[in-house]
CSV table of C-alpha atoms in Angstrom, one decimal:
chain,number,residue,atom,x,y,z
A,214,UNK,CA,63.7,-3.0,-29.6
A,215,UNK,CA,62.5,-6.3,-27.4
A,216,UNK,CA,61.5,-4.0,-24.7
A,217,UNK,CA,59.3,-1.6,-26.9
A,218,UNK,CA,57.8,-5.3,-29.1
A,219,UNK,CA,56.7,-5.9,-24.8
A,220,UNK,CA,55.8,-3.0,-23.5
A,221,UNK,CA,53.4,-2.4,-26.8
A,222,UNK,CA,51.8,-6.2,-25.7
A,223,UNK,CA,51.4,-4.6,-22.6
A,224,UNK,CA,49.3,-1.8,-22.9
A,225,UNK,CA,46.4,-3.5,-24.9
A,226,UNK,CA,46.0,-5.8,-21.5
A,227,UNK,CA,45.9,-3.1,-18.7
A,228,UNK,CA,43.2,-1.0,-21.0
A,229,UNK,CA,41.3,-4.2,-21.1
A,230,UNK,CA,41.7,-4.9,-17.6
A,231,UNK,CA,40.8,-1.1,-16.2
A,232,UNK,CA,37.3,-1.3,-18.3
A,233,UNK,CA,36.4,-5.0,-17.6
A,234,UNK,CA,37.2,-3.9,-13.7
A,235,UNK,CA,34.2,-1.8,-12.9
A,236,UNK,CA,31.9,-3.4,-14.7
A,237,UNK,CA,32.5,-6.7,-13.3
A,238,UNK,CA,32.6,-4.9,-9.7
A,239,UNK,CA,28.9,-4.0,-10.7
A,240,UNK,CA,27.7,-7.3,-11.1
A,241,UNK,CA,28.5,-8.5,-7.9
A,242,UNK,CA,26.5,-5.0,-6.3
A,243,UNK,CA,22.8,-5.4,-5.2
A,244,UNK,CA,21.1,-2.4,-7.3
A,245,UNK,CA,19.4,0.4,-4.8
A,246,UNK,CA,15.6,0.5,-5.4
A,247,UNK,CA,14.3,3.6,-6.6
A,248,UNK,CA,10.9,5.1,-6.5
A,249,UNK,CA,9.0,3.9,-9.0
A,250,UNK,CA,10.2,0.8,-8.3
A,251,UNK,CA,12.8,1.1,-11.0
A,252,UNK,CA,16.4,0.4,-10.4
A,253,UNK,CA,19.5,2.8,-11.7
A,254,UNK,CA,20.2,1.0,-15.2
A,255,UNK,CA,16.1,0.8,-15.5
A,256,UNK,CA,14.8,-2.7,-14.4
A,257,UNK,CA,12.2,-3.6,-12.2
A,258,UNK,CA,11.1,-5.7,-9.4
A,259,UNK,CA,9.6,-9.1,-9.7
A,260,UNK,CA,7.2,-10.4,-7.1
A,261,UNK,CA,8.8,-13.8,-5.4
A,262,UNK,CA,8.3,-16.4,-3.4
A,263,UNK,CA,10.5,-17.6,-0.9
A,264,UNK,CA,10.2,-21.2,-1.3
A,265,UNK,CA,12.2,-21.9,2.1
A,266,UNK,CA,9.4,-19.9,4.2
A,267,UNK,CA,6.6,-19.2,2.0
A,268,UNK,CA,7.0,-15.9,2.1
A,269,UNK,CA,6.6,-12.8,-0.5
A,270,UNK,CA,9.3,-10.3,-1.7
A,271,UNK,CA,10.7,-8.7,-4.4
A,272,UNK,CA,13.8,-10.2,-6.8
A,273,UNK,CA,16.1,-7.8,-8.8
A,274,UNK,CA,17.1,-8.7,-12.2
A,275,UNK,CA,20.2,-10.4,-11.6
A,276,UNK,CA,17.6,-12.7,-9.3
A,277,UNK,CA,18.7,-11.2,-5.8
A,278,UNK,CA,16.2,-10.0,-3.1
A,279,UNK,CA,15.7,-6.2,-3.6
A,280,UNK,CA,13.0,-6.4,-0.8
A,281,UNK,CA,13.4,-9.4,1.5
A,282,UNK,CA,10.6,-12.0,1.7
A,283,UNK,CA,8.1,-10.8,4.6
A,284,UNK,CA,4.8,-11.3,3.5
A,285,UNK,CA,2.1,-13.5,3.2
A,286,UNK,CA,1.0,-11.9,-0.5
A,287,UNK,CA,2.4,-9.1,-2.8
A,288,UNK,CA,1.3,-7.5,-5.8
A,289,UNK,CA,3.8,-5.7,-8.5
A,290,UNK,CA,5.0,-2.1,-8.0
A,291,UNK,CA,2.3,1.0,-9.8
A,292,UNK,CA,3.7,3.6,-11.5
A,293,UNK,CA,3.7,5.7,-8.0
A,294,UNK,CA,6.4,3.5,-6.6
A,295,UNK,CA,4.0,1.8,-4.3
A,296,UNK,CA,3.2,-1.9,-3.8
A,297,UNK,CA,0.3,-3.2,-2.4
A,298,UNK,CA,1.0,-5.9,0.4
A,299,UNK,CA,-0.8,-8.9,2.8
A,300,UNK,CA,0.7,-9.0,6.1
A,301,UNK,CA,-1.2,-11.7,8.3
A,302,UNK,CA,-4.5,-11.1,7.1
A,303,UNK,CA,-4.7,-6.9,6.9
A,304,UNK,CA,-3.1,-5.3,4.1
A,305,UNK,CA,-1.0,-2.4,3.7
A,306,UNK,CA,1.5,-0.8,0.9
A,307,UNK,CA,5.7,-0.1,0.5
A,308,UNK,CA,7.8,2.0,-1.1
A,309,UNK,CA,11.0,0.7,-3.0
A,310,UNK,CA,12.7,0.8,-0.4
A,311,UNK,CA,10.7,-1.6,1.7
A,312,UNK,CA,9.2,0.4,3.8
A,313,UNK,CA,5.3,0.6,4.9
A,314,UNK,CA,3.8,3.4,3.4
A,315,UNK,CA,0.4,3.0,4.4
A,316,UNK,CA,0.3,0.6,7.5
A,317,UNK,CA,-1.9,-3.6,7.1
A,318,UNK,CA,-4.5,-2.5,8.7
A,319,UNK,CA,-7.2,-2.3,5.6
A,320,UNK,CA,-9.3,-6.1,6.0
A,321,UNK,CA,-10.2,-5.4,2.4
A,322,UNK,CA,-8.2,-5.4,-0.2
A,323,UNK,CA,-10.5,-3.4,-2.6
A,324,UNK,CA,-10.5,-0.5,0.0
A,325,UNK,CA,-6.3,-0.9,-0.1
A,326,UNK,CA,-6.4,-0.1,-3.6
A,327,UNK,CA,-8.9,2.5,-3.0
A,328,UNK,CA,-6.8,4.3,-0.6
A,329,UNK,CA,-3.6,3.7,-2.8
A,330,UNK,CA,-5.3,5.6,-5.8
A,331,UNK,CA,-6.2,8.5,-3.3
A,332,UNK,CA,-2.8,9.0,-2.5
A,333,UNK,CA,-1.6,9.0,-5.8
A,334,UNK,CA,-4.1,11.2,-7.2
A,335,UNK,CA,-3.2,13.7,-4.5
A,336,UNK,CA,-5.9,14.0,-2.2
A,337,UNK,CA,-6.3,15.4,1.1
A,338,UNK,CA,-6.6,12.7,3.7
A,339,UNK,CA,-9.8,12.6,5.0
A,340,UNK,CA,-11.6,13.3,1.6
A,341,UNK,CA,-12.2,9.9,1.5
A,342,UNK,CA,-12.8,7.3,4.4
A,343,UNK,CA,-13.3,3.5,4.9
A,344,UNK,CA,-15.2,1.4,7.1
A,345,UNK,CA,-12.6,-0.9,9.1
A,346,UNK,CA,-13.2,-3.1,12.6
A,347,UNK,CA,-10.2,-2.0,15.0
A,348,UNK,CA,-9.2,-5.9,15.5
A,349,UNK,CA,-8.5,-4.9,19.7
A,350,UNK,CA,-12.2,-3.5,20.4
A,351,UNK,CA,-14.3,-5.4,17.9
A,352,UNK,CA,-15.6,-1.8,17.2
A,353,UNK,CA,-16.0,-0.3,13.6
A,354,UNK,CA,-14.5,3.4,12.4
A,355,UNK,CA,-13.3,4.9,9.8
A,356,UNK,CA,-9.6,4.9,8.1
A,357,UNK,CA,-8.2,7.6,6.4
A,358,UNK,CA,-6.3,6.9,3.0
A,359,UNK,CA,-3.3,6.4,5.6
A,360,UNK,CA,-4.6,3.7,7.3
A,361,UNK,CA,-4.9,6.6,10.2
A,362,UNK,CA,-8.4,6.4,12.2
A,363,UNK,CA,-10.3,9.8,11.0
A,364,UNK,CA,-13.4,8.8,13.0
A,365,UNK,CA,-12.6,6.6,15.8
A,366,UNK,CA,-14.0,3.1,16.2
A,367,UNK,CA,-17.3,3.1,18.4
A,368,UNK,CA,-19.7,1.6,15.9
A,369,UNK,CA,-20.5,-1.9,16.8
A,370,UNK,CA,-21.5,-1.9,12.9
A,371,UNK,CA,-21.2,0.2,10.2
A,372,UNK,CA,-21.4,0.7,6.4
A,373,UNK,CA,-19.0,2.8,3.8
A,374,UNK,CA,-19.5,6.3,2.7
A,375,UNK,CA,-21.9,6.8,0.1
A,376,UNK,CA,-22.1,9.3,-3.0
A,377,UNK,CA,-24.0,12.2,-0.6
A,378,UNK,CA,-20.9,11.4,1.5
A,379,UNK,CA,-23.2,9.9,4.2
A,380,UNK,CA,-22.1,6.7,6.4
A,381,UNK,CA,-24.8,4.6,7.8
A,382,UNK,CA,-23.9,3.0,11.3
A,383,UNK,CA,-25.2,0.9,14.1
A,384,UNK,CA,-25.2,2.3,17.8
A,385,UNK,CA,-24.8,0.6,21.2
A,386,UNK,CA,-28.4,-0.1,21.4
A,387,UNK,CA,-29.0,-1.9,17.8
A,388,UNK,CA,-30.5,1.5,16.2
A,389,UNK,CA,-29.3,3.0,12.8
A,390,UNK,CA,-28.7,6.1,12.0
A,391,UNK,CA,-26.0,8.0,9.3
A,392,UNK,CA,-22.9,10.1,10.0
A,393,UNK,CA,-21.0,12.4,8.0
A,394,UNK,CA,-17.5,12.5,7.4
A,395,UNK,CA,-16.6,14.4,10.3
A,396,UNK,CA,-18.4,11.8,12.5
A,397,UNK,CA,-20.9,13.8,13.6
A,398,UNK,CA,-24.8,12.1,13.4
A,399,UNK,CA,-26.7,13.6,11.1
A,400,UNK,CA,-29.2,11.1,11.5
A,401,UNK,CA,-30.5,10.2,14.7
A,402,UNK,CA,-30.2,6.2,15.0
A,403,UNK,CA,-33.7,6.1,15.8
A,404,UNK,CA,-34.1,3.2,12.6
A,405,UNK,CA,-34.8,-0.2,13.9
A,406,UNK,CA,-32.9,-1.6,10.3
A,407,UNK,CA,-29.8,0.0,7.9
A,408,UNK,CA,-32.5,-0.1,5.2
A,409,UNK,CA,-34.4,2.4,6.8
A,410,UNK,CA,-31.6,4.8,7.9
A,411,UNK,CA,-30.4,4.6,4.2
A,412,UNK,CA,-33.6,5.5,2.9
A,413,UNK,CA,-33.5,8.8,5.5
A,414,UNK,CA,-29.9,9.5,4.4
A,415,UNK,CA,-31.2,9.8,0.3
A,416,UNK,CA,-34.1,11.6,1.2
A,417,UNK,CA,-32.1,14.3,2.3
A,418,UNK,CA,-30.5,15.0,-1.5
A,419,UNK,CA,-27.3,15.3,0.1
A,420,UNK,CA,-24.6,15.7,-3.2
């Protein structure tokens, strides 16, 4: 009878234990980012600071780095799963995971964004193109929305694409003239100021 009073003690205790077990193993886990950057039981990332370097990551919700600090500036993860990011003083964007998606190479952080929302919205690359300086040549072309050179950098300056999907730029001798999104000149840089080239570029009622 003694036996059976124990043995019913028991039981109660290793059912307790075997359920406590696992979820306590859990705890001590780091989570595996997702995309989205949503985590299995639904939590996000939170945009850090280290304070011991300065640097940028990402914290899970139990306060543990999801994405190690690396950068110089961060921004929170879109709905995409992508995360717009400062490395020296180009930016770029990641994945959950870390990983650059779209390379720092964009000087402008508005164009980042653009170039972001491209991707997202599923467009071609190459349906859309930014002016950048290629930091090694001093030269300006023109980056697709994968921070890949479309139209190669020869352009000692140059201006975005406009609505007639025109581009205004500078040759080697100081003249003006407009290119279109394949790079080739559509406008002979014959203009002595940008003003002028842009004026020829919306005469020609491009849409």
């Amino acid at each position: 009878m003694k036996r059976l009073l124990l043995l019913a003690a028991i039981l109660p205790m290793l059912s307790s234990c075997s359920i406590m077990g696992p979820a306590f193993t859990g705890l001590l886990q780091e989570p595996t980012p997702q995309v989205g950057g949503i985590i299995p039981d639904g939590k996000r990332f939170t945009p850090a600071e280290d304070p011991a370097t300065g640097l940028y990551g990402y914290l899970n919700d139990w306060g543990m780095w999801a994405i190690r600090p690396q950068f110089e500036g961060v921004q929170p993860f879109r709905s995409s799963g992508m995360a717009r990011v400062r490395i020296g003083h180009r930016y770029g964007a990641i994945n959950t995971l870390g990983q650059l998606v779209i390379p720092a190479v964009f000087s402008s952080g508005s164009n980042i964004y653009a170039a972001i929302e491209s991707i997202e919205k599923g467009r071609l690359a190459g349906l859309e193109l930014w002016a950048e300086e290629d930091p090694q040549t001093g030269l300006f072309g023109y980056l697709d929305h994968f921070g890949r050179w479309a139209i190669a950098p020869q352009f000692p300056s140059c201006r975005n694409f406009g609505q007639n999907r025109l581009a205004i730029v500078q040759v080697a001798d100081g003249h003006w003239g407009a290119i279109d999104m394949q790079g080739n000149m559509v406008i002979q840089p014959r203009f002595k100021s940008s003003s002028d080239a842009q004026t020829a570029a919306q005469r020609l009622g491009r849409p």
